[in-house]
Coordinates of C-alpha atoms and ligand atoms in Angstrom, one line a residue:
X1 CA 123.7 -122.9 59.0
X2 CA 124.7 -119.4 58.0
X3 CA 122.4 -117.8 55.5
X4 CA 125.3 -115.9 53.9
X5 CA 126.6 -119.3 52.8
X6 CA 123.3 -120.8 51.8
X7 CA 122.5 -121.2 48.1
X8 CA 119.0 -119.9 48.2
X9 CA 118.4 -117.2 45.6
X10 CA 115.1 -115.6 46.5
X11 CA 113.2 -113.4 44.1
X12 CA 111.2 -110.3 44.9
X13 CA 108.9 -110.7 41.9
X14 CA 106.7 -113.6 41.0
X15 CA 108.0 -115.5 37.9
X16 CA 105.8 -114.8 35.0
X17 CA 105.1 -118.5 34.2
X18 CA 104.1 -119.5 37.8
X19 CA 100.5 -120.5 37.3
X20 CA 99.7 -121.4 40.9
X21 CA 100.6 -120.0 44.3
X22 CA 102.7 -122.9 45.4
X23 CA 104.9 -122.7 42.2
X24 CA 105.3 -119.0 42.7
X25 CA 106.3 -119.2 46.3
X26 CA 108.6 -122.2 45.9
X27 CA 110.4 -120.5 43.0
X28 CA 110.5 -117.1 44.7
X29 CA 111.7 -118.7 48.0
X30 CA 114.6 -120.4 46.2
X31 CA 113.4 -123.9 46.7
X32 CA 113.0 -125.0 43.1
X33 CA 113.9 -123.9 39.6
X34 CA 112.2 -124.9 36.3
X35 CA 114.3 -126.5 33.6
X36 CA 111.6 -127.4 31.1
X37 CA 107.8 -127.7 31.2
X38 CA 107.1 -130.0 34.2
X39 CA 110.8 -130.6 35.0
X40 CA 112.3 -129.0 38.0
X41 CA 115.6 -128.8 40.0
X42 CA 115.5 -128.8 43.8
X43 CA 117.9 -126.2 45.3
X44 CA 119.3 -126.8 48.8
X45 CA 116.2 -125.5 50.6
X46 CA 113.9 -127.5 48.3
X47 CA 116.1 -130.6 48.8
X48 CA 115.8 -130.2 52.6
X49 CA 112.0 -130.2 52.4
X50 CA 112.0 -133.0 49.9
X51 CA 114.2 -135.1 52.2
X52 CA 111.9 -134.5 55.2
X53 CA 108.8 -135.5 53.3
X54 CA 110.6 -138.5 51.9
X55 CA 111.6 -139.5 55.4
X56 CA 108.1 -139.2 56.8
X57 CA 106.8 -141.4 54.0
X58 CA 109.7 -143.9 54.5
X59 CA 109.1 -144.1 58.3
X60 CA 105.4 -144.7 57.8
X61 CA 106.0 -147.4 55.2
X62 CA 108.6 -149.1 57.3
X63 CA 106.3 -149.1 60.3
X64 CA 103.8 -151.3 58.3
X65 CA 106.6 -153.8 57.6
X66 CA 106.9 -152.7 54.0
X67 CA 110.5 -153.1 52.7
X68 CA 112.3 -150.5 50.6
X69 CA 114.1 -151.3 47.4
X70 CA 115.1 -149.4 44.3
X71 CA 114.1 -150.4 40.8
X72 CA 115.4 -149.1 37.5
X73 CA 113.6 -146.1 35.9
X74 CA 114.6 -147.4 32.5
X75 CA 112.4 -150.4 31.7
X76 CA 112.5 -152.7 28.7
X77 CA 109.4 -152.6 26.4
X78 CA 108.9 -156.4 26.5
X79 CA 107.3 -156.5 29.9
X80 CA 104.9 -153.7 28.9
X81 CA 104.0 -155.5 25.7
X82 CA 103.2 -158.6 27.7
X83 CA 100.5 -156.8 29.7
X84 CA 99.4 -154.8 26.7
X85 CA 100.2 -151.5 28.4
X86 CA 102.9 -150.6 25.9
X87 CA 100.1 -149.4 23.6
X88 CA 97.3 -149.0 26.2
X89 CA 99.1 -146.6 28.5
X90 CA 99.0 -143.9 25.8
X91 CA 101.1 -140.9 25.0
X92 CA 101.9 -140.2 28.7
X93 CA 104.5 -142.9 28.4
X94 CA 108.0 -141.6 27.5
X95 CA 109.6 -144.1 25.1
X96 CA 113.0 -144.2 23.6
X97 CA 115.4 -146.6 21.8
X98 CA 119.0 -147.5 22.8
X99 CA 121.8 -147.7 20.3
X100 CA 120.8 -151.2 19.3
X101 CA 117.3 -150.2 18.5
X102 CA 115.8 -151.8 21.6
X103 CA 112.8 -150.0 23.0
X104 CA 112.5 -148.7 26.5
X105 CA 110.3 -146.5 28.6
X106 CA 111.2 -144.1 31.4
X107 CA 108.8 -145.7 33.9
X108 CA 105.5 -143.9 34.6
X109 CA 104.7 -146.7 37.2
X110 CA 106.2 -150.0 38.1
X111 CA 103.6 -152.8 38.2
X112 CA 105.2 -154.7 35.3
X113 CA 108.7 -154.2 36.6
X114 CA 108.1 -155.4 40.2
X115 CA 106.0 -158.4 39.1
X116 CA 108.7 -159.5 36.7
X117 CA 111.4 -158.8 39.3
X118 CA 109.9 -161.1 42.0
X119 CA 108.1 -163.8 40.0
X120 CA 110.9 -166.3 39.7
X121 CA 112.0 -166.0 43.2
X122 CA 108.9 -165.3 45.2
X123 CA 107.7 -168.8 44.7
X124 CA 106.3 -170.2 47.9
X125 CA 103.2 -169.3 49.9
X126 CA 105.5 -169.3 52.9
X127 CA 107.2 -166.1 51.5
X128 CA 103.9 -164.3 51.3
X129 CA 102.6 -161.7 52.0
X130 CA 105.3 -159.2 51.1
X131 CA 105.1 -155.5 50.5
X132 CA 107.9 -153.8 48.6
X133 CA 108.3 -150.1 47.9
X134 CA 110.6 -147.6 46.4
X135 CA 110.9 -143.8 46.4
X136 CA 112.0 -142.9 42.9
X137 CA 111.6 -140.6 40.0
X138 CA 108.7 -141.2 37.6
X139 CA 108.2 -139.9 34.1
X140 CA 104.8 -139.1 32.5
X141 CA 104.5 -136.9 29.4
X142 CA 101.4 -135.2 30.8
X143 CA 99.2 -133.5 28.3
X144 CA 99.2 -130.4 30.4
X145 CA 102.2 -130.3 32.7
X146 CA 101.4 -127.3 35.0
X147 CA 101.0 -126.0 38.5
X148 CA 104.7 -126.5 39.3
X149 CA 105.3 -129.6 41.4
X150 CA 101.7 -130.6 41.3
X151 CA 101.7 -131.9 37.8
X152 CA 105.2 -132.5 36.5
X153 CA 106.5 -134.7 33.7
X154 CA 109.4 -135.8 36.0
X155 CA 108.3 -136.2 39.6
X156 CA 109.0 -138.2 42.7
X157 CA 106.7 -141.0 43.8
X158 CA 106.6 -143.5 46.5
X159 CA 105.2 -146.7 45.0
X160 CA 104.5 -149.9 47.0
X161 CA 103.4 -153.2 45.6
X162 CA 102.1 -156.0 47.8
X163 CA 101.7 -159.8 47.0
X164 CA 99.3 -162.1 48.7
X165 CA 97.8 -165.6 48.8
X166 CA 94.3 -164.4 49.8
X167 CA 92.0 -161.4 49.5
X168 CA 91.9 -161.3 53.3
X169 CA 95.6 -160.8 53.4
X170 CA 95.3 -158.1 50.7
X171 CA 92.6 -156.4 52.7
X172 CA 94.8 -156.3 55.7
X173 CA 97.7 -154.7 53.8
X174 CA 95.4 -152.3 52.1
X175 CA 94.1 -151.1 55.5
X176 CA 97.7 -150.8 56.8
X177 CA 98.6 -148.6 53.8
X178 CA 95.4 -146.6 54.2
X179 CA 96.3 -146.0 57.8
X180 CA 99.9 -145.2 57.0
X181 CA 98.7 -142.6 54.4
X182 CA 96.4 -141.0 57.0
X183 CA 99.4 -140.7 59.4
X184 CA 101.6 -139.2 56.7
X185 CA 98.9 -136.5 56.2
X186 CA 98.6 -136.0 59.9
X187 CA 102.3 -135.6 60.5
X188 CA 102.2 -132.7 58.1
X189 CA 99.0 -131.3 59.6
X190 CA 97.3 -131.5 56.3
X191 CA 93.5 -131.2 56.1
X192 CA 92.6 -134.2 54.0
X193 CA 90.0 -136.8 53.2
X194 CA 90.3 -140.4 52.0
X195 CA 87.7 -140.8 49.3
X196 CA 86.3 -143.7 47.4
X197 CA 87.8 -143.6 43.9
X198 CA 87.4 -145.0 40.5
X199 CA 90.0 -147.6 39.6
X200 CA 90.3 -146.3 36.0
X201 CA 93.0 -147.7 33.7
X202 CA 95.0 -149.3 36.6
X203 CA 92.0 -151.7 37.2
X204 CA 91.2 -153.7 40.2
X205 CA 88.3 -153.7 42.6
X206 CA 88.7 -151.2 45.2
X207 CA 90.5 -147.8 45.6
X208 CA 90.8 -144.8 47.8
X209 CA 92.3 -141.5 47.0
X210 CA 93.9 -139.3 49.6
X211 CA 92.9 -135.7 48.8
X212 CA 94.2 -132.6 50.4
X213 CA 91.6 -129.8 50.5
X214 CA 92.7 -126.8 48.3
X215 CA 90.7 -124.4 46.2
X216 CA 93.3 -124.7 43.5
X217 CA 93.1 -128.6 43.3
X218 CA 92.2 -130.5 40.2
X219 CA 90.2 -133.2 42.0
X220 CA 86.5 -132.7 42.6
X221 CA 85.2 -134.5 45.6
X222 CA 81.8 -134.8 47.2
X223 CA 81.6 -134.9 50.9
X224 CA 78.7 -135.5 53.2
X225 CA 79.2 -133.4 56.3
X226 CA 76.4 -135.4 58.1
X227 CA 77.6 -139.0 57.8
X228 CA 81.1 -138.7 56.5
X229 CA 80.5 -140.3 53.1
X230 CA 83.0 -139.0 50.5
X231 CA 84.0 -139.9 47.0
X232 CA 85.6 -138.4 44.0
X233 CA 83.2 -136.9 41.5
X234 CA 84.2 -139.7 39.1
X235 CA 82.9 -142.3 41.6
X236 CA 80.3 -140.4 43.7
X237 CA 76.8 -141.8 43.8
X238 CA 73.7 -140.0 45.0
X239 CA 70.2 -140.8 46.3
X240 CA 67.4 -140.5 43.7
X241 CA 64.2 -141.8 45.3
X242 CA 61.8 -140.1 43.0
X243 CA 58.7 -142.2 42.4
X244 CA 56.5 -142.7 39.4
X245 CA 53.6 -140.2 39.1
X246 CA 50.1 -141.2 38.0
X247 CA 50.2 -138.9 35.0
X248 CA 48.6 -140.6 32.0
X249 CA 50.6 -141.4 28.8
X250 CA 50.0 -138.9 26.0
X251 CA 50.3 -139.6 22.3
X252 CA 53.8 -139.8 20.8
X253 CA 54.3 -136.9 18.4
X254 CA 57.2 -135.9 16.1
X255 CA 57.5 -132.1 16.1
X256 CA 59.6 -129.8 13.9
X257 CA 62.4 -128.1 15.8
X258 CA 64.5 -126.3 13.2
X259 CA 68.0 -125.3 14.3
X260 CA 67.4 -126.4 17.8
X261 CA 70.2 -128.7 19.0
X262 CA 71.1 -128.2 22.6
X263 CA 69.0 -129.0 25.6
X264 CA 69.0 -125.3 26.5
X265 CA 67.7 -124.3 23.1
X266 CA 65.1 -127.1 23.1
X267 CA 63.8 -126.2 26.5
X268 CA 63.4 -122.6 25.4
X269 CA 61.8 -123.5 22.1
X270 CA 59.2 -125.9 23.6
X271 CA 58.8 -123.7 26.8
X272 CA 59.5 -126.7 29.1
X273 CA 61.9 -127.5 31.9
X274 CA 65.2 -129.1 31.0
X275 CA 64.2 -132.0 33.4
X276 CA 61.4 -132.8 31.0
X277 CA 64.0 -133.6 28.2
X278 CA 66.0 -136.8 27.9
X279 CA 69.5 -136.4 26.4
X280 CA 70.8 -139.2 24.2
X281 CA 74.5 -139.6 24.0
X282 CA 76.3 -142.0 21.6
X283 CA 79.5 -143.6 22.8
X284 CA 81.8 -146.1 21.2
X285 CA 84.4 -148.5 22.6
X286 CA 85.8 -151.9 22.0
X287 CA 82.4 -153.4 22.9
X288 CA 80.8 -151.3 20.1
X289 CA 78.3 -148.5 20.2
X290 CA 76.0 -147.7 23.1
X291 CA 73.4 -145.0 23.6
X292 CA 73.3 -143.5 27.1
X293 CA 70.2 -141.6 28.2
X294 CA 70.0 -139.1 31.0
X295 CA 67.7 -136.4 32.2
X296 CA 68.3 -133.1 30.4
X297 CA 69.4 -131.1 33.5
X298 CA 72.1 -133.7 34.4
X299 CA 75.4 -134.7 32.9
X300 CA 76.8 -138.1 32.0
X301 CA 79.7 -139.4 34.0
X302 CA 81.7 -141.5 31.6
X303 CA 83.9 -143.0 34.3
X304 CA 80.8 -144.7 35.8
X305 CA 79.6 -145.8 32.4
X306 CA 83.1 -147.2 31.6
X307 CA 83.2 -149.2 34.8
X308 CA 79.6 -150.4 34.4
X309 CA 80.3 -151.7 30.9
X310 CA 83.8 -152.9 31.9
X311 CA 85.2 -151.0 28.9
X312 CA 87.9 -148.4 29.6
X313 CA 88.2 -147.6 25.9
X314 CA 84.7 -146.0 25.8
X315 CA 84.5 -142.5 24.4
X316 CA 81.9 -140.1 22.9
X317 CA 81.4 -140.8 19.2
X318 CA 82.4 -138.1 16.8
X319 CA 79.7 -136.1 14.9
X320 CA 80.9 -138.0 11.7
X321 CA 80.5 -141.4 13.4
X322 CA 77.0 -140.5 14.7
X323 CA 75.9 -139.2 11.2
X324 CA 77.2 -142.4 9.6
X325 CA 75.6 -144.7 12.2
X326 CA 72.2 -142.9 12.5
X327 CA 71.9 -140.8 9.4
X328 CA 71.1 -137.9 11.7
X329 CA 73.1 -135.1 13.3
X330 CA 74.3 -135.3 16.8
X331 CA 71.7 -132.8 18.2
X332 CA 68.8 -134.8 17.0
X333 CA 69.7 -138.3 18.2
X334 CA 67.1 -140.1 20.3
X335 CA 66.2 -143.7 21.3
X336 CA 62.8 -144.1 19.5
X337 CA 63.3 -146.2 16.4
X338 CA 66.9 -147.2 17.2
X339 CA 67.8 -150.7 16.4
X340 CA 70.7 -153.1 17.4
X341 CA 72.2 -150.6 19.8
X342 CA 72.4 -151.1 23.5
X343 CA 70.4 -148.4 25.3
X344 CA 71.5 -147.7 28.9
X345 CA 69.7 -145.2 31.0
X346 CA 70.6 -143.3 34.1
X347 CA 68.3 -143.9 37.0
X348 CA 66.9 -140.4 36.6
X349 CA 65.0 -141.5 33.5
X350 CA 63.2 -144.4 35.1
X351 CA 60.1 -142.6 36.4
X352 CA 59.9 -139.9 33.8
X353 CA 56.7 -139.7 31.6
X354 CA 55.8 -137.8 28.5
X355 CA 59.2 -136.4 27.9
X356 CA 61.1 -135.1 24.9
X357 CA 63.9 -136.8 23.0
X358 CA 65.7 -136.3 19.6
X359 CA 63.6 -137.4 16.6
X360 CA 66.4 -139.4 15.0
X361 CA 65.8 -137.2 12.1
X362 CA 67.4 -133.8 11.4
X363 CA 65.5 -130.8 12.8
X364 CA 62.9 -133.0 14.6
X365 CA 62.2 -134.1 18.2
X366 CA 59.6 -136.4 19.7
X367 CA 57.4 -135.2 22.5
X368 CA 55.3 -137.3 24.9
X369 CA 57.8 -140.1 24.8
X370 CA 57.4 -143.0 27.2
X371 CA 59.9 -145.9 27.5
X372 CA 58.3 -149.3 27.6
X373 CA 55.7 -148.1 25.1
X374 CA 57.8 -146.2 22.5
X375 CA 61.2 -148.0 22.9
X376 CA 63.0 -150.3 25.3
X377 CA 65.7 -149.5 27.8
X378 CA 68.1 -152.5 28.3
X379 CA 69.4 -151.4 31.7
X380 CA 69.2 -148.7 34.3
X381 CA 72.2 -147.7 36.3
X382 CA 73.7 -144.7 38.0
X383 CA 75.7 -142.8 35.4
X384 CA 75.2 -139.2 36.4
X385 CA 77.7 -136.6 37.5
X386 CA 76.9 -135.9 41.1
X387 CA 77.0 -132.2 41.9
X388 CA 76.9 -129.9 44.9
X389 CA 73.5 -130.2 46.6
X390 CA 72.7 -133.7 45.4
X391 CA 71.7 -136.1 48.1
X392 CA 74.1 -138.4 50.0
X393 CA 73.7 -142.0 48.9
X394 CA 74.1 -143.2 52.5
X395 CA 72.0 -140.7 54.6
X396 CA 70.2 -138.4 52.1
X397 CA 71.7 -135.2 53.4
X398 CA 73.0 -132.7 50.8
X399 CA 76.5 -133.4 49.5
X400 CA 79.1 -130.6 49.2
X401 CA 81.4 -130.3 46.3
X402 CA 85.0 -129.5 47.3
X403 CA 88.2 -129.1 45.5
X404 CA 91.3 -131.0 46.4
X405 CA 94.7 -132.2 45.4
X406 CA 95.2 -136.0 45.2
X407 CA 98.4 -136.9 47.1
X408 CA 98.1 -140.6 47.2
X409 CA 96.0 -143.5 46.0
X410 CA 95.7 -147.1 47.1
X411 CA 94.4 -149.9 44.9
X412 CA 93.4 -153.5 45.2
X413 CA 94.7 -155.0 41.9
X414 CA 93.8 -158.6 42.4
X415 CA 95.3 -160.9 39.8
X416 CA 95.2 -158.4 36.9
X417 CA 99.0 -158.1 36.5
X418 CA 100.0 -161.5 37.8
X419 CA 97.8 -163.3 35.3
X420 CA 99.1 -161.2 32.4
X421 CA 102.7 -161.8 33.4
X422 CA 102.2 -165.4 34.5
X423 CA 103.4 -164.6 37.9
X424 CA 102.6 -167.5 40.3
X425 CA 103.6 -169.0 43.6
X426 CA 103.2 -172.5 44.8
X427 CA 100.4 -172.9 47.4
X428 CA 100.4 -175.2 50.5
X429 CA 98.5 -177.8 48.4
X430 CA 101.3 -177.7 45.7
X431 CA 99.2 -175.9 43.1
X432 CA 100.5 -172.9 41.1
X433 CA 98.4 -169.8 41.9
X434 CA 98.5 -166.2 40.7
X435 CA 99.7 -163.6 43.3
X436 CA 96.9 -161.4 44.5
X437 CA 98.3 -157.9 44.4
X438 CA 97.8 -154.4 45.7
X439 CA 99.5 -151.1 44.7
X440 CA 99.9 -147.9 46.6
X441 CA 101.2 -144.7 45.2
X442 CA 102.2 -141.5 47.0
X443 CA 103.2 -138.3 45.2
X444 CA 106.2 -137.1 47.2
X445 CA 107.0 -134.1 45.2
X446 CA 103.4 -133.2 44.7
X447 CA 103.0 -133.2 48.5
X448 CA 105.4 -130.3 48.8
X449 CA 103.2 -128.2 46.5
X450 CA 100.0 -129.4 48.3
X451 CA 101.4 -128.3 51.6
X452 CA 102.2 -124.9 50.3
X453 CA 98.8 -124.6 48.7
X454 CA 97.3 -125.2 52.1
X455 CA 99.7 -123.2 54.2
X456 CA 100.7 -119.8 52.9
X457 CA 99.7 -116.2 53.3
X458 CA 100.4 -113.0 51.4
X459 CA 104.0 -112.9 52.8
X460 CA 105.0 -116.5 51.8
X461 CA 105.0 -120.1 52.9
X462 CA 104.1 -121.3 56.4
X463 CA 105.8 -124.7 56.6
X464 CA 104.5 -127.3 59.1
X465 CA 107.3 -127.9 61.5
X466 CA 107.8 -131.5 60.4
X467 CA 109.0 -130.5 56.9
X468 CA 110.3 -127.0 57.4
X469 CA 113.8 -126.6 55.9
X470 CA 114.9 -125.1 59.2
X471 CA 112.9 -124.7 62.4
X472 CA 114.3 -121.4 63.6
X473 CA 115.6 -118.4 61.8
X474 CA 117.8 -116.0 63.7
X475 CA 117.7 -112.5 62.2
X476 CA 120.6 -110.2 63.0
X477 CA 119.1 -106.8 62.4
X478 CA 122.4 -104.8 62.0
X479 CA 125.5 -106.8 61.1
X480 CA 127.6 -103.7 62.0
X481 CA 126.8 -104.2 65.7
X482 CA 129.0 -107.0 67.1
X483 CA 126.7 -107.5 70.1
X484 CA 123.8 -108.5 67.8
X485 CA 125.8 -110.8 65.7
X486 CA 127.6 -112.5 68.6
X487 CA 124.4 -113.0 70.6
X488 CA 122.7 -114.5 67.5
X489 CA 125.6 -116.8 66.8
X490 CA 125.8 -118.0 70.4
X491 CA 122.0 -118.7 70.6
X492 CA 122.2 -120.5 67.2
X493 CA 125.0 -122.7 68.3
X494 CA 123.3 -123.5 71.6
X495 CA 120.0 -124.5 69.8
X496 CA 121.8 -126.6 67.2
X497 CA 123.6 -128.4 70.0
X498 CA 120.1 -129.4 71.2
X499 CA 119.1 -130.7 67.8
X500 CA 117.1 -127.7 66.6
X501 CA 117.8 -126.7 63.0
X502 CA 118.8 -123.0 62.8
X503 CA 119.3 -120.7 59.9
X504 CA 121.3 -117.6 61.1
X505 CA 120.7 -114.6 58.9
X506 CA 124.1 -113.1 58.9
X507 CA 123.8 -111.5 55.5
X508 CA 124.8 -107.9 55.0
X509 CA 121.4 -106.7 53.8
X510 CA 118.7 -104.5 55.4
X511 CA 116.6 -105.8 58.3
X512 CA 113.4 -105.4 56.3
X513 CA 114.9 -107.6 53.5
X514 CA 115.8 -110.3 56.1
X515 CA 112.3 -110.3 57.7
X516 CA 110.7 -110.6 54.3
X517 CA 112.9 -113.5 53.3
X518 CA 112.3 -115.3 56.5
X519 CA 108.6 -115.0 56.0
X520 CA 108.8 -116.0 52.4
X521 CA 110.7 -119.2 53.0
X522 CA 108.3 -120.0 55.9
X523 CA 110.5 -120.8 58.9
X524 CA 108.2 -121.7 61.9
X525 CA 110.0 -119.5 64.5
X526 CA 112.0 -116.3 64.1
X527 CA 114.4 -115.0 66.8
X528 CA 115.3 -111.4 66.3
X529 CA 118.6 -109.9 67.6
X530 CA 118.0 -106.2 67.2
X531 CA 117.2 -103.0 69.1
X532 CA 115.8 -104.8 72.2
X533 CA 119.2 -106.2 72.9
X534 CA 120.0 -102.8 74.4
X535 CA 117.7 -104.0 77.2
X536 CA 119.2 -107.5 77.1
X537 CA 116.3 -109.0 75.2
X538 CA 115.7 -111.0 72.1
X539 CA 112.4 -111.3 70.3
X540 CA 110.6 -114.5 69.4
X541 CA 107.8 -114.7 66.9
X542 CA 106.0 -117.7 65.3
X543 CA 105.5 -117.5 61.5
X544 CA 101.7 -117.9 61.8
X545 CA 101.2 -115.4 64.6
X546 CA 101.5 -111.6 64.9
X547 CA 102.5 -111.6 68.5
X548 CA 106.1 -111.6 69.6
X549 CA 107.7 -112.4 72.9
X550 CA 110.7 -110.9 74.5
X551 CA 113.1 -112.9 76.7
X552 CA 116.5 -112.5 78.2
X553 CA 119.3 -113.1 75.7
X554 CA 121.7 -114.4 78.3
X555 CA 119.5 -117.1 79.8
X556 CA 120.2 -120.2 77.6
X557 CA 117.9 -122.5 79.5
X558 CA 115.0 -120.1 79.3
X559 CA 115.7 -119.6 75.6
X560 CA 115.9 -123.4 74.9
X561 CA 112.7 -124.1 76.9
X562 CA 110.8 -121.3 75.3
X563 CA 111.9 -122.3 71.8
X564 CA 110.9 -125.9 72.5
X565 CA 107.5 -125.0 73.9
X566 CA 106.7 -122.6 71.1
X567 CA 107.6 -125.1 68.5
X568 CA 105.7 -127.9 70.2
X569 CA 102.6 -125.7 70.4
X570 CA 103.0 -124.3 66.9
X571 CA 99.7 -125.5 65.6
X572 CA 101.2 -126.7 62.3
Ligands
ATP1 P1 96.3 -137.7 38.5 O1 94.9 -138.1 38.5 O2 96.5 -136.5 39.4 O3 97.0 -137.7 37.2 P2 97.1 -140.4 38.9 O4 95.8 -141.0 39.3 O5 97.6 -140.5 37.5 O6 97.1 -138.8 39.4 P3 98.7 -142.4 40.3 O7 99.1 -143.1 39.0 O8 97.8 -143.0 41.2 O9 98.2 -140.9 39.9 O10 100.1 -142.0 41.0 C1 100.2 -141.9 42.4 C2 100.5 -140.5 42.9 O11 101.5 -139.9 42.2 C3 99.3 -139.6 42.8 O12 98.4 -139.8 43.8 C4 100.0 -138.2 42.8 O13 100.2 -137.8 44.1 C5 101.3 -138.5 42.1 N1 101.3 -138.0 40.7 C6 100.7 -138.6 39.7 N2 101.0 -137.9 38.6 C7 101.8 -136.9 38.9 C8 102.4 -135.8 38.2 N3 102.3 -135.7 36.9 N4 103.2 -134.9 38.9 C9 103.4 -135.1 40.2 N5 102.8 -136.1 41.0 C10 102.0 -136.9 40.3
MG2 MG1 97.6 -139.1 35.9

């Protein structure tokens, strides 16, 4: 391909609204353009990368036996109303009406769609298991669309859905998908980890997220470098093997703490450690009010509490709700004297003695509080936010907090959707049974941004070979010199004949401009036809190395072999 004909408008300056490196480089490099917040066009270079990522995902799906199909983006509201998600999915769902006032959504995901699609025809146990996938555009009206392709409102996802007669069969497909996702990451040389994840609103029993390490990522993950345990911060557990002390119980006392509301203020006021305070948080959900207790130096992880209580609607109560319920302001809430409200404590509270809690009375706190004696805790569980340095739940070594980008997630759904949609098959014993399902999402467009986040330098993108828009850029230093141009063209044609994708920079611009552009768009190998041709040489340089190599411009075989070897050993 001749660069002079390529539609790839590159920019010298970073666009003012690019809020992350990958967005900046993809826009400057002429890969994408923004049309609206979270909505992008792919220009020819971006389309080439997108097609390559798509192809890798497709090949790995096909290798597991999954079958590709294509479902409509426009989905009728009825199926979503049947599962309850028309309301539950929330404002991320884009809804609209047709001219006859029928309601539709632009699909944010396709569980309802696929289950409805197959349920009348996937009827016999003999047809199962089956795993169906599509690579399609998804719509989510994200609260904060940002970071370019990382969090769009219109984006491309691969979503697969599997149907089974047994949990063993689901486990098998789940592992096949897990392994396929690992291979997808490996084919792009991504540094990643598959972490245990919370199942959140999608539901189901088991889930892993595939997270690519990047400082700019929005996912917090905890990793044990000793035993390999890893989990999202939402899900991560930690070891807390503190034992009870033989300290004697002191007398419960209500003390005046005027204007002291936060744990920090309280610790200062009473001249005690934050760990000697127990925070009481009030939450409310469809199951009513709960009070959650945790040591003052720790934070509550609402995802863990939601899954413990099986209530995804749980949220912190507002100051008004708290005042109404307890006749006390939020900063003075405590468990002593509370009636008819479930009290759940984090494990960190279990062995504490003589601690401080809110007085359930404005401007007062209790000191020397002891559960069992002063109030009852209904249940202990792990509801803390695990942080850097907490101990690994498997081996006790310190956990490290790392940042990453979630590129894919696999879920075991069980019968959640098949039950709601009455989707059954007939088993070998003639009985109707619900499909057991799994679902597996991969962010195809997000992957492009994740790759750029991981592989770039101050000059631009450094594409892994497998998804680079071209593998080789040939730079003609001076277009006025026919020898340079003809040599470049001849080498380009020769390489293309051998299946190597070449971009020949035949533009009438300065050599410096061409070098900068080639680095910006991140082509793995650059061949320069310039001054050294006076000695019959061309120069070869890999994008991620500063060294260059000179070889004879006339020796096709040597050129081909050198290019192949360099690309094969390109460590991306
Ligand atoms: P996130 O927590 O980042 O919002 P999610 O859990 O909502 O992701 P899933 O519903 O599991 O995502 O979707 C599957 C995959 O689709 C994700 O792993 C991610 O790679 C991609 N994805 C999700 N939301 C977006 C988005 N707004 N823009 C681009 N890709 C997305
Ligand atoms: Mg989301």
